[in-house]
Amino acid sequence: MTNIHDIAKLAGVSVSTVSRVLNNYKYVSEEKRLKVKQIIKELNYTPNNNAIDLIRGETKRIGVIIPYNNNQAFDQMLHGILNKSSELDFSVTVLPSKYNKKRELEYLAMLKSKQLDALIITSKANHWDKIIPFTQYGTIISCEYTEREEIGCAYVDRFASYLEVFQMLKQKGHQRIAFTTARGNESISTKQTINAYQNVIGEMYQKFHIGNCFCLEDGYKAAEILLNQKNRPTAIYANGDEVAGGIFQYCQYNKLQIPEEVAIVGQENQPIGEVLGITTVNHRLSALGAQAFELAVNRTLDKIEIPYEIIQRSST
Amino acid sequence: MTNIHDIAKLAGVSVSTVSRVLNNYKYVSEEKRLKVKQIIKELNYTPNNNAIDLIRGETKRIGVIIPYNNNQAFDQMLHGILNKSSELDFSVTVLPSKYNKKRELEYLAMLKSKQLDALIITSKANHWDKIIPFTQYGTIISCEYTEREEIGCAYVDRFASYLEVFQMLKQKGHQRIAFTTARGNESISTKQTINAYQNVIGEMYQKFHIGNCFCLEDGYKAAEILLNQKNRPTAIYANGDEVAGGIFQYCQYNKLQIPEEVAIVGQENQPIGEVLGITTVNHRLSALGAQAFELAVNRTLDKIEIPYEIIQRSST
DNA sequence: ATGAAAGCGCTAACAT
DNA sequence: ATGTTAGCGCTTTCAT
């Protein structure tokens, strides 16, 4: 492997001069600059980035913790992040956590071991108290709101969006409203959904909440359970358009009129929802990811809210 | 920043002993090992990975070049890769190319500058001749078949799958078959599709080929163009289930019976296709990605074929 | 404008 | 079993 010393020797200059040429410093005579460039080209030399990272103490690399890597919501965030990374000169390393606390901490430790300049947490398993200490080693940006001032965040006011959906449904005359969520009660968004439900509808009715819904099939099964109850719900708020699609499919298969017999609302404005005419809440997760990435690159700890929008379609 | 020397000094040993403890070497007395570990804990010390990467000459990091980061097909490959990366102890850096040749070469140069141990190319813009030279700096794995023996690949026999679809359609009595593709004629899969078409149907009829189709909306527009011709096609082979979904939507909106008036075939077995009952070709892109990742990690240049499957549904 | 030299933080060959 | 030391390949003072 040819290195900076080889170049220096062959160009008849010192390593510092080569380094200056490499980094476009001024104060190098045009003559030597040209000579060095020529040798570099001849030897097809490229500097070793690990040495540069070591000495500079930064890598221009940003990590993104993603719990599931086949989930629409996190995919959207990742898309936003990746788009932004093309513009800025940073590369992104994707870190799948599956909400494993230990693994998540290992990823955080990558800040400490200088492998990452910053870390974007799309969703976390550990408590903030476990995470905050790592902010001394690099910027940490969250895609969920937190008051902790050591953490920057790009977030959407999910509680407000949940509230609005339940209110909209109630206004349309629905009294028995069910909903699905991804993780169980340990997740913030599940808590917020339940909270919003109680706020608008009142007492929580356990049989109208199905957890662990991620994909189409989960939605289908959820619908099966929900709609086979004696006093079945007249509206279902799904935690994603794919899940909503599964519910839609179940209704279609069982000849349940939408929205007359069952109204459906999804989330994230996916093509599947568009094609089925499912009312949805667009949380603009791609824009959120892009914003998070900008915060990470600029090492800014601002709290930036991304506005959501409800898209009315024929399913409500 | 505390480093290995600090630990050595405080533990009353040499740096090599600390290094040995760090790397779980034998031949360290239990006494010193304990002492070192204690000091490490006390100082909350973590080795600087850049120094390790520099000296070892490898990073345990694999790059993945992805042309579009909001495309079902590439998303699936990425999912497969990411899943595999959780098992193996490698991290993955995602490199969005948008088929920009210069950018793609910059990514390849990351092998040379030691930022990456290996590179997975899901789809490329440059000619192999431009890419091959970089194989001397690291393993390069392609997700498309190539005869070049310097390149390992995990691939699906797309030509065979295209052939089979056209044959299946022909057998069902279709004579006017149209199809959509992503990129134009510069892409391999477009060429293969056309090739298969000619092989089964005969002379290529330009008006039955719509390029630049990526999403639902593109499919809708393609259907609009295709189905408004005097001698319109009776079957459309879409280059993805989302595009197929757009075609489906157009047909539904315009009261065209599926499959009686228009048969539709998609690709990649996405939820949207499942819910709409669209016949599809599952190219098992996720498995393909996982396989590519394994090849990359093991620095193996094998050519491994992933079998595809055709899933018959009500749209044909 | 240019070069010498001191690191950056670590591993590993060599010696003991 | 442990320590000494020479790098890995680069940047950056500090002289000149």
XYZ file of C-alpha atoms (C1' of nucleotides) in Angstrom:
664
model
C 0.000 0.000 0.000
C 1.485 3.273 -1.030
C 1.340 6.017 1.562
C 2.014 9.687 2.010
C 5.714 9.086 2.578
C 6.116 7.355 -0.766
C 4.494 10.299 -2.471
C 6.689 12.756 -0.619
C 9.850 10.893 -1.505
C 9.009 10.537 -5.179
C 7.869 14.129 -5.485
C 10.998 15.305 -3.727
C 9.100 17.129 -1.013
C 8.184 16.571 2.627
C 5.106 14.757 3.849
C 3.696 18.007 5.133
C 3.755 19.456 1.665
C 1.955 16.428 0.329
C -0.586 16.779 3.108
C -1.030 20.431 2.193
C -1.674 19.541 -1.402
C -4.105 16.839 -0.354
C -6.073 19.285 1.728
C -5.923 22.175 -0.729
C -3.846 24.375 1.497
C -2.508 27.594 0.167
C 1.183 28.379 0.636
C 2.389 25.626 -1.649
C 4.288 26.672 -4.762
C 2.453 25.872 -7.937
C 5.481 23.907 -9.095
C 5.510 21.503 -6.141
C 1.758 21.256 -6.060
C 1.745 20.090 -9.649
C 4.586 17.671 -9.077
C 2.841 16.131 -6.080
C -0.434 15.818 -7.947
C 1.327 14.137 -10.789
C 2.970 11.536 -8.556
C -0.320 10.918 -6.787
C -1.930 10.243 -10.115
C 0.927 8.041 -11.301
C 0.840 5.879 -8.200
C -2.952 5.937 -8.079
C -2.691 7.000 -4.470
C -5.625 7.499 -2.121
C -5.172 8.576 1.505
C -6.157 6.127 4.191
C -9.271 7.508 5.756
C -8.853 5.641 9.008
C -5.669 7.548 9.709
C -7.476 10.790 8.997
C -10.413 9.851 11.186
C -8.037 8.887 13.960
C -6.149 12.120 13.969
C -9.144 14.370 13.320
C -11.270 12.606 15.882
C -14.305 12.566 13.636
C -15.649 10.379 10.907
C -18.394 12.234 9.027
C -20.484 9.200 9.689
C -23.892 9.174 11.336
C -25.613 6.153 12.806
C -29.343 5.524 12.669
C -30.920 3.178 15.173
C -33.945 1.476 13.661
C -35.933 -1.098 15.635
C -37.466 -2.907 12.676
C -36.146 -2.813 9.183
C -39.264 -3.922 7.371
C -41.659 -1.484 8.818
C -43.236 1.264 6.754
C -42.849 3.957 9.354
C -39.148 3.438 9.982
C -38.544 2.926 6.300
C -39.974 6.340 5.620
C -37.734 7.960 8.187
C -34.766 6.170 6.719
C -35.648 7.418 3.252
C -35.720 10.971 4.473
C -32.386 10.497 6.197
C -30.799 8.887 3.154
C -32.035 11.603 0.831
C -30.534 14.248 3.037
C -27.277 12.366 3.352
C -26.820 12.577 -0.412
C -26.846 16.340 -0.191
C -24.669 16.723 2.847
C -21.317 14.994 2.833
C -22.023 12.439 5.525
C -22.529 8.730 5.266
C -25.111 6.829 7.227
C -24.755 3.541 9.021
C -27.987 1.719 9.749
C -28.216 0.006 13.113
C -31.083 -2.473 13.567
C -32.012 -2.837 17.223
C -35.191 -4.895 17.417
C -35.696 -2.955 20.625
C -32.950 -4.973 22.244
C -31.639 -2.841 25.106
C -28.176 -4.322 25.161
C -27.712 -3.987 21.442
C -28.952 -0.424 21.586
C -26.319 0.401 24.175
C -23.673 -1.176 21.974
C -24.723 1.149 19.204
C -24.533 4.116 21.558
C -21.038 3.028 22.487
C -20.046 3.548 18.862
C -20.100 7.249 19.639
C -17.664 6.697 22.440
C -15.354 4.539 20.378
C -15.287 7.253 17.718
C -16.970 5.253 15.000
C -19.827 7.717 14.734
C -20.050 11.485 14.980
C -23.729 11.472 15.771
C -26.606 9.119 16.299
C -30.237 9.334 15.275
C -32.617 7.268 17.371
C -35.839 6.646 15.487
C -37.245 4.764 18.454
C -35.600 3.522 21.605
C -35.701 0.622 24.022
C -33.663 2.053 26.874
C -34.676 4.777 29.252
C -33.294 8.231 28.519
C -31.241 8.041 31.705
C -29.251 5.246 30.131
C -28.858 7.124 26.872
C -28.034 10.655 28.014
C -24.522 9.831 29.285
C -23.485 9.100 25.709
C -24.226 12.642 24.611
C -20.791 13.599 25.857
C -19.305 11.533 23.030
C -21.464 12.794 20.199
C -24.726 14.387 19.212
C -27.850 12.347 19.767
C -31.042 13.179 17.909
C -34.377 11.570 18.641
C -37.312 11.136 16.285
C -39.654 11.180 19.241
C -40.202 14.214 21.402
C -38.348 14.435 24.690
C -37.939 17.256 27.135
C -34.385 16.203 27.960
C -32.321 19.090 26.750
C -29.241 16.986 26.039
C -31.162 15.442 23.155
C -32.183 17.205 19.957
C -35.339 16.051 18.253
C -37.415 16.185 15.139
C -40.869 14.987 16.058
C -44.523 14.973 15.198
C -47.139 15.685 17.804
C -48.626 12.221 17.751
C -50.879 12.783 20.688
C -52.522 15.676 18.882
C -52.948 13.570 15.755
C -54.480 10.693 17.701
C -56.818 13.110 19.430
C -57.879 14.574 16.137
C -58.609 11.189 14.602
C -60.718 10.016 17.526
C -62.577 13.309 17.540
C -63.199 13.106 13.824
C -64.530 9.581 14.213
C -66.719 10.561 17.144
C -68.089 13.475 15.207
C -69.069 11.155 12.390
C -71.260 9.387 14.894
C -69.032 6.498 15.889
C -69.327 5.413 19.475
C -67.577 2.066 19.455
C -64.091 2.786 18.176
C -61.308 0.217 18.195
C -57.634 0.662 17.447
C -54.488 -1.315 16.829
C -50.962 -0.536 17.964
C -47.516 -1.928 17.290
C -45.763 -2.673 20.524
C -47.496 -3.089 23.843
C -47.905 -0.560 26.616
C -44.166 -0.018 26.927
C -44.190 2.095 23.791
C -44.844 5.797 23.885
C -47.128 5.843 20.874
C -49.291 3.077 22.326
C -49.583 5.032 25.552
C -50.437 8.175 23.661
C -53.050 6.389 21.580
C -54.729 5.017 24.687
C -54.479 8.403 26.309
C -56.092 10.135 23.366
C -58.785 7.472 23.254
C -59.651 7.996 26.910
C -59.609 11.704 26.392
C -62.158 11.608 23.593
C -64.126 8.418 24.086
C -63.822 7.834 27.793
C -63.132 4.639 29.666
C -60.749 2.309 27.830
C -62.384 -0.900 26.609
C -59.665 -3.539 26.489
C -61.329 -5.670 23.855
C -61.144 -2.804 21.411
C -57.363 -2.624 21.512
C -55.200 -5.075 19.580
C -51.438 -4.810 20.010
C -48.528 -6.301 18.080
C -49.804 -5.211 14.713
C -47.149 -4.602 12.100
C -48.210 -5.931 8.736
C -51.146 -6.683 6.506
C -51.736 -10.090 8.009
C -51.722 -8.680 11.521
C -54.415 -6.258 10.417
C -56.501 -9.055 8.956
C -56.280 -11.034 12.168
C -57.021 -7.993 14.273
C -60.141 -7.332 12.232
C -61.183 -10.926 12.696
C -60.983 -10.582 16.449
C -62.486 -7.110 16.642
C -65.370 -7.653 14.273
C -66.499 -10.951 15.719
C -67.444 -9.471 19.057
C -71.123 -9.188 19.890
C -70.982 -5.410 20.158
C -68.425 -4.913 17.475
C -66.778 -1.574 16.776
C -68.038 0.627 13.952
C -64.652 2.195 13.352
C -61.059 0.998 13.571
C -58.019 3.206 13.797
C -55.043 1.212 12.534
C -51.445 2.002 13.334
C -50.409 2.005 9.699
C -51.879 1.756 6.225
C -50.696 -1.786 5.741
C -52.461 -2.923 8.871
C -55.455 -0.898 7.697
C -55.197 -2.732 4.395
C -55.489 -6.026 6.205
C -58.577 -4.809 7.994
C -59.974 -3.628 4.686
C -59.327 -7.024 3.180
C -61.116 -8.780 6.007
C -64.149 -6.521 5.589
C -64.208 -7.061 1.866
C -63.947 -10.798 2.246
C -66.742 -10.823 4.794
C -68.917 -8.395 2.875
C -68.829 -5.674 5.491
C -69.567 -2.286 3.949
C -66.905 0.363 4.308
C -67.507 2.894 5.740
C -71.186 2.152 6.475
C -70.566 -0.863 8.686
C -66.902 -0.365 9.464
C -64.920 2.838 9.065
C -61.158 2.525 8.771
C -58.365 5.018 9.376
C -54.729 4.268 8.710
C -51.417 6.050 9.168
C -48.427 7.164 7.074
C -50.125 7.663 3.706
C -48.808 4.595 1.942
C -49.742 3.559 -1.616
C -51.785 0.655 -0.309
C -53.999 3.095 1.541
C -54.280 5.348 -1.468
C -55.382 2.550 -3.734
C -57.923 1.260 -1.233
C -59.241 4.707 -0.445
C -58.345 4.548 3.212
C -58.418 7.739 5.234
C -55.003 8.220 6.744
C -52.823 10.371 8.922
C -49.656 11.451 7.173
C -47.074 11.989 9.872
C -44.548 13.103 7.228
C -41.985 10.675 8.515
C -39.691 11.203 5.575
C -39.499 14.934 6.232
C -38.999 14.114 9.883
C -36.024 11.899 9.063
C -34.488 14.557 6.859
C -34.871 17.097 9.637
C -33.315 14.744 12.177
C -30.374 14.218 9.880
C -29.806 17.934 9.524
C -29.839 18.341 13.273
C -27.331 15.518 13.600
C -24.976 16.947 11.002
C -25.119 20.410 12.505
C -24.838 19.049 16.039
C -27.904 21.076 16.937
C -30.072 20.144 19.886
C -33.186 21.979 18.773
C -36.652 20.494 19.125
C -38.364 20.757 15.776
C -41.980 19.812 15.233
C -43.053 18.406 11.894
C -46.725 19.124 11.117
C -48.935 16.140 10.300
C -52.007 16.086 8.083
C -55.142 13.990 7.967
C -56.071 12.815 4.490
C -59.756 12.076 4.119
C -60.705 9.257 1.803
C -63.712 7.026 1.292
C -63.128 4.682 4.218
C -64.589 7.123 6.738
C -9.810 11.423 26.307
C -8.322 8.610 28.271
C -6.273 6.134 26.277
C -4.508 2.835 26.630
C -1.423 4.467 28.138
C -3.423 5.992 30.947
C -4.885 2.612 31.736
C -1.469 0.988 31.635
C 0.043 3.554 33.952
C -2.738 3.409 36.488
C -2.869 -0.363 36.443
C 0.882 -0.523 36.814
C 1.368 -2.610 33.680
C 2.500 -2.062 30.110
C 0.270 -1.082 27.230
C 0.661 -4.486 25.681
C -0.792 -6.107 28.750
C -3.734 -3.760 28.591
C -4.107 -4.597 24.916
C -3.991 -8.270 25.763
C -6.739 -7.862 28.309
C -8.764 -5.846 25.855
C -8.516 -8.565 23.256
C -8.997 -11.476 25.634
C -5.552 -12.874 25.113
C -4.394 -15.671 27.307
C -1.011 -15.392 29.021
C -2.090 -12.600 31.315
C -2.045 -13.328 35.038
C -5.442 -13.269 36.590
C -4.193 -10.677 39.013
C -3.168 -8.134 36.385
C -6.161 -8.878 34.214
C -8.440 -8.042 37.102
C -6.521 -4.916 37.941
C -6.640 -3.700 34.367
C -10.339 -4.408 34.078
C -10.942 -2.542 37.267
C -9.112 0.558 36.079
C -10.910 0.389 32.734
C -14.175 0.368 34.559
C -13.151 3.148 36.910
C -12.094 5.425 34.079
C -15.006 4.334 31.912
C -12.523 3.652 29.153
C -13.401 2.528 25.625
C -10.750 1.898 22.970
C -10.693 4.200 19.970
C -11.907 2.127 17.085
C -10.308 4.301 14.445
C -6.887 3.417 15.765
C -7.808 -0.238 15.666
C -9.185 0.020 12.146
C -6.054 1.813 11.053
C -3.681 -0.761 12.370
C -5.766 -3.777 11.458
C -6.495 -2.465 7.998
C -10.116 -3.444 8.192
C -13.286 -1.956 9.536
C -15.956 -4.659 9.732
C -18.087 -2.285 7.762
C -19.860 -3.083 4.519
C -21.251 -0.553 2.079
C -24.428 -1.032 0.085
C -24.956 0.982 -3.068
C -28.645 1.607 -3.637
C -29.850 3.659 -6.598
C -33.191 4.691 -5.150
C -34.035 4.649 -1.498
C -37.794 4.657 -1.778
C -38.198 1.775 -4.124
C -39.773 -1.485 -3.055
C -37.259 -3.706 -4.757
C -34.168 -2.090 -3.288
C -35.879 -1.744 0.049
C -36.393 -5.475 0.125
C -32.759 -6.155 -0.614
C -31.751 -3.725 2.079
C -34.009 -5.467 4.561
C -32.369 -8.776 3.818
C -28.949 -7.225 4.212
C -29.840 -5.501 7.454
C -31.318 -8.652 8.948
C -28.173 -10.556 8.170
C -25.986 -7.796 9.547
C -27.634 -8.215 12.921
C -26.487 -11.795 13.058
C -22.980 -11.280 11.781
C -20.857 -8.673 13.500
C -20.656 -6.192 10.647
C -22.240 -2.806 10.266
C -23.733 -1.548 7.049
C -23.397 1.846 5.475
C -26.058 2.731 2.925
C -24.857 4.600 -0.140
C -27.575 6.185 -2.308
C -26.383 6.596 -5.895
C -29.384 7.691 -7.990
C -27.438 5.973 -10.772
C -24.962 8.822 -10.755
C -21.743 7.418 -12.216
C -19.413 9.828 -10.484
C -21.013 9.305 -7.122
C -20.902 5.555 -7.620
C -17.171 5.742 -8.242
C -16.754 7.804 -5.095
C -18.448 5.032 -3.178
C -16.165 2.460 -4.759
C -13.221 4.580 -3.694
C -14.302 4.041 -0.104
C -12.851 0.566 -0.444
C -9.562 2.040 -1.480
C -9.503 4.559 1.326
C -10.148 1.747 3.786
C -13.528 2.930 4.951
C -15.217 -0.252 3.813
C -14.184 -3.890 3.804
C -16.620 -4.842 1.093
C -19.270 -3.366 -1.109
C -22.611 -4.692 -2.250
C -23.913 -3.210 -5.476
C -27.642 -3.705 -5.737
C -27.653 -2.043 -9.143
C -24.977 -0.104 -10.962
C -24.577 2.853 -13.284
C -20.968 2.321 -14.389
C -19.694 -0.355 -16.693
C -18.017 -3.321 -15.023
C -14.715 -2.283 -16.540
C -14.815 0.823 -14.392
C -15.768 -1.154 -11.317
C -13.490 -4.193 -11.497
C -10.274 -2.292 -10.676
C -11.639 -1.610 -7.208
C -11.829 -5.311 -6.409
C -8.157 -5.134 -5.453
C -9.143 -3.000 -2.473
C -12.045 -5.063 -1.214
C -14.682 -7.606 -2.041
C -17.412 -6.485 -4.402
C -20.695 -8.354 -4.550
C -23.366 -7.710 -7.131
C -27.077 -8.341 -6.831
C -27.281 -8.804 -10.578
C -25.650 -11.656 -12.396
C -22.327 -11.040 -14.091
C -19.848 -13.395 -15.652
C -16.924 -11.304 -14.468
C -15.142 -13.574 -12.084
C -13.730 -10.755 -9.984
C -17.261 -10.087 -8.786
C -19.309 -12.331 -6.529
C -23.041 -12.295 -6.956
C -26.350 -13.308 -5.489
C -28.890 -13.062 -8.246
C -32.239 -14.177 -9.541
C -32.628 -15.388 -13.092
C -34.804 -12.511 -14.181
C -34.809 -13.454 -17.807
C -36.264 -16.848 -16.949
C -38.904 -15.238 -14.775
C -39.874 -12.763 -17.486
C -40.057 -15.588 -19.988
C -42.289 -17.592 -17.716
C -44.674 -14.712 -17.147
C -45.063 -13.951 -20.832
C -45.562 -17.621 -21.582
C -48.135 -17.935 -18.850
C -49.989 -14.911 -20.220
C -49.813 -16.217 -23.776
C -51.106 -19.552 -22.652
C -54.090 -17.867 -21.068
C -54.933 -16.577 -24.500
C -53.465 -13.101 -24.359
C -52.033 -11.845 -27.601
C -51.628 -8.161 -26.900
C -49.412 -7.945 -23.857
C -47.945 -4.689 -22.580
C -45.356 -4.113 -19.895
C -43.786 -1.383 -17.817
C -40.173 -1.015 -16.747
C -38.237 1.235 -14.410
C -35.295 2.749 -16.191
C -34.952 2.961 -19.950
C -33.036 0.656 -22.241
C -29.779 1.232 -20.403
C -30.913 -1.063 -17.618
C -30.314 -4.769 -17.727
C -33.738 -5.740 -16.489
C -35.427 -3.593 -19.134
C -33.334 -5.265 -21.800
C -34.147 -8.673 -20.421
C -37.840 -7.910 -20.282
C -37.845 -6.820 -23.922
C -35.791 -9.823 -24.833
C -38.173 -12.216 -23.129
C -41.091 -10.451 -24.744
C -39.633 -10.880 -28.206
C -38.818 -14.446 -27.431
C -42.363 -15.349 -26.507
C -44.558 -12.816 -28.296
C -42.440 -11.867 -31.252
C -41.752 -8.423 -32.697
C -41.599 -5.686 -30.090
C -44.472 -3.221 -30.268
C -43.142 0.081 -28.901
C -46.495 1.416 -27.806
C -46.896 -1.475 -25.410
C -43.831 -0.544 -23.403
C -43.909 2.245 -20.835
C -40.655 3.098 -19.083
C -39.856 5.200 -16.006
C -42.407 3.490 -13.823
C -41.590 3.438 -10.134
C -44.639 4.113 -8.041
C -48.379 3.773 -7.878
C -49.000 6.993 -9.740
C -46.661 5.968 -12.548
C -48.688 2.780 -12.904
C -51.920 4.715 -13.074
C -50.565 6.958 -15.801
C -49.099 4.023 -17.692
C -52.485 2.307 -17.654
C -54.065 5.493 -18.926
C -51.744 5.540 -21.910
C -51.809 1.830 -22.583
C -55.530 1.306 -22.248
C -56.569 4.249 -24.363
C -55.059 2.851 -27.533
C -57.432 1.604 -30.222
C -56.083 -1.931 -30.046
C -55.407 -1.891 -26.362
C -53.524 -4.675 -24.559
C -55.441 -7.376 -22.721
C -52.659 -7.969 -20.227
C -50.073 -5.769 -18.528
C -46.927 -6.978 -16.833
C -45.874 -4.341 -14.346
C -42.381 -3.980 -12.952
C -43.565 -3.999 -9.361
C -46.692 -4.491 -7.303
C -47.049 -0.823 -6.557
C -47.045 0.022 -10.231
C -49.454 -2.875 -10.735
C -51.598 -1.354 -8.005
C -51.769 1.888 -9.973
C -52.874 -0.022 -13.053
C -55.455 -1.847 -10.969
C -56.738 1.438 -9.640
C -57.100 2.856 -13.141
C -59.038 -0.195 -14.255
C -61.306 -0.044 -11.255
C -61.955 3.619 -11.757
C -62.756 3.067 -15.412
C -64.833 -0.030 -14.814
C -62.547 -2.356 -16.675
C -62.986 -5.936 -15.499
C -59.940 -7.684 -14.104
C -58.897 -10.145 -15.427
C -61.588 -10.394 -18.128
C -60.746 -7.158 -19.886
C -57.309 -6.516 -18.453
C -55.053 -9.030 -16.773
C -52.360 -7.680 -14.461
C -49.123 -9.205 -13.207
C -46.861 -7.499 -10.726
C -43.507 -8.218 -9.127
C -41.992 -8.592 -5.649
C -45.019 -9.850 -3.726
C -45.843 -6.692 -1.826
C -48.807 -6.297 0.543
C -50.546 -4.007 -1.922
C -50.582 -6.809 -4.471
C -51.797 -9.308 -1.928
C -54.708 -7.166 -0.901
C -55.706 -6.444 -4.483
C -55.317 -10.044 -5.570
C -52.631 -9.307 -8.119
C -50.659 -12.200 -9.553
C -47.021 -11.535 -8.894
C -43.478 -12.762 -9.309
C -41.671 -13.022 -6.030
C -38.003 -12.551 -6.784
C -37.143 -13.101 -3.125
C -35.142 -9.934 -2.998
C -34.829 -10.033 0.749
C -33.230 -13.475 0.637
C -31.070 -12.249 -2.182
C -29.837 -9.347 -0.070
C -29.086 -11.648 2.839
C -27.128 -13.932 0.550
C -25.197 -11.010 -0.908
C -24.305 -9.885 2.574
C -22.984 -13.300 3.505
C -20.827 -13.370 0.411
C -19.494 -9.923 1.275
C -18.676 -10.851 4.849
C -16.956 -14.064 3.830
C -15.161 -12.373 0.941
C -16.514 -15.100 -1.316
C -16.862 -14.548 -5.045
C -19.385 -17.297 -5.668
C -22.316 -16.836 -8.017
C -25.416 -17.878 -6.145
C -28.819 -18.066 -7.759
C -31.913 -17.334 -5.704
C -35.002 -19.144 -7.009
C -38.032 -17.003 -7.817
C -41.664 -18.038 -7.647
C -44.797 -16.969 -9.453
C -47.774 -16.418 -7.184
C -51.073 -16.794 -8.987
C -53.906 -14.589 -7.856
C -57.200 -13.375 -9.275
C -55.786 -10.719 -11.593
C -54.844 -13.262 -14.272
C 6.815 28.395 1.267
C 8.712 24.258 3.281
C 10.383 20.557 6.379
C 11.262 18.071 10.833
C 9.148 15.959 14.213
C 5.694 15.050 17.565
C 1.796 12.901 18.069
C -3.402 10.461 17.233
C -4.397 5.454 20.002
C -3.669 1.220 19.136
C -1.419 -3.746 17.884
C 2.090 -7.058 17.544
C 6.741 -8.742 16.907
C 10.457 -9.328 19.670
C 12.917 -9.855 23.673
C 13.240 -11.406 28.303
C 3.721 -13.897 31.597
C 5.185 -9.195 30.647
C 7.430 -5.081 28.755
C 9.794 -2.431 24.971
C 9.311 -0.627 20.805
C 8.346 -0.009 16.142
C 5.054 1.019 13.397
C -0.246 1.901 11.042
C -0.811 6.715 7.786
C -1.907 10.817 8.534
C -2.151 16.109 10.473
C -0.183 19.875 12.575
C 2.624 22.711 15.317
C 6.971 24.872 15.254
C 11.004 26.237 13.175
C 13.381 28.234 9.373
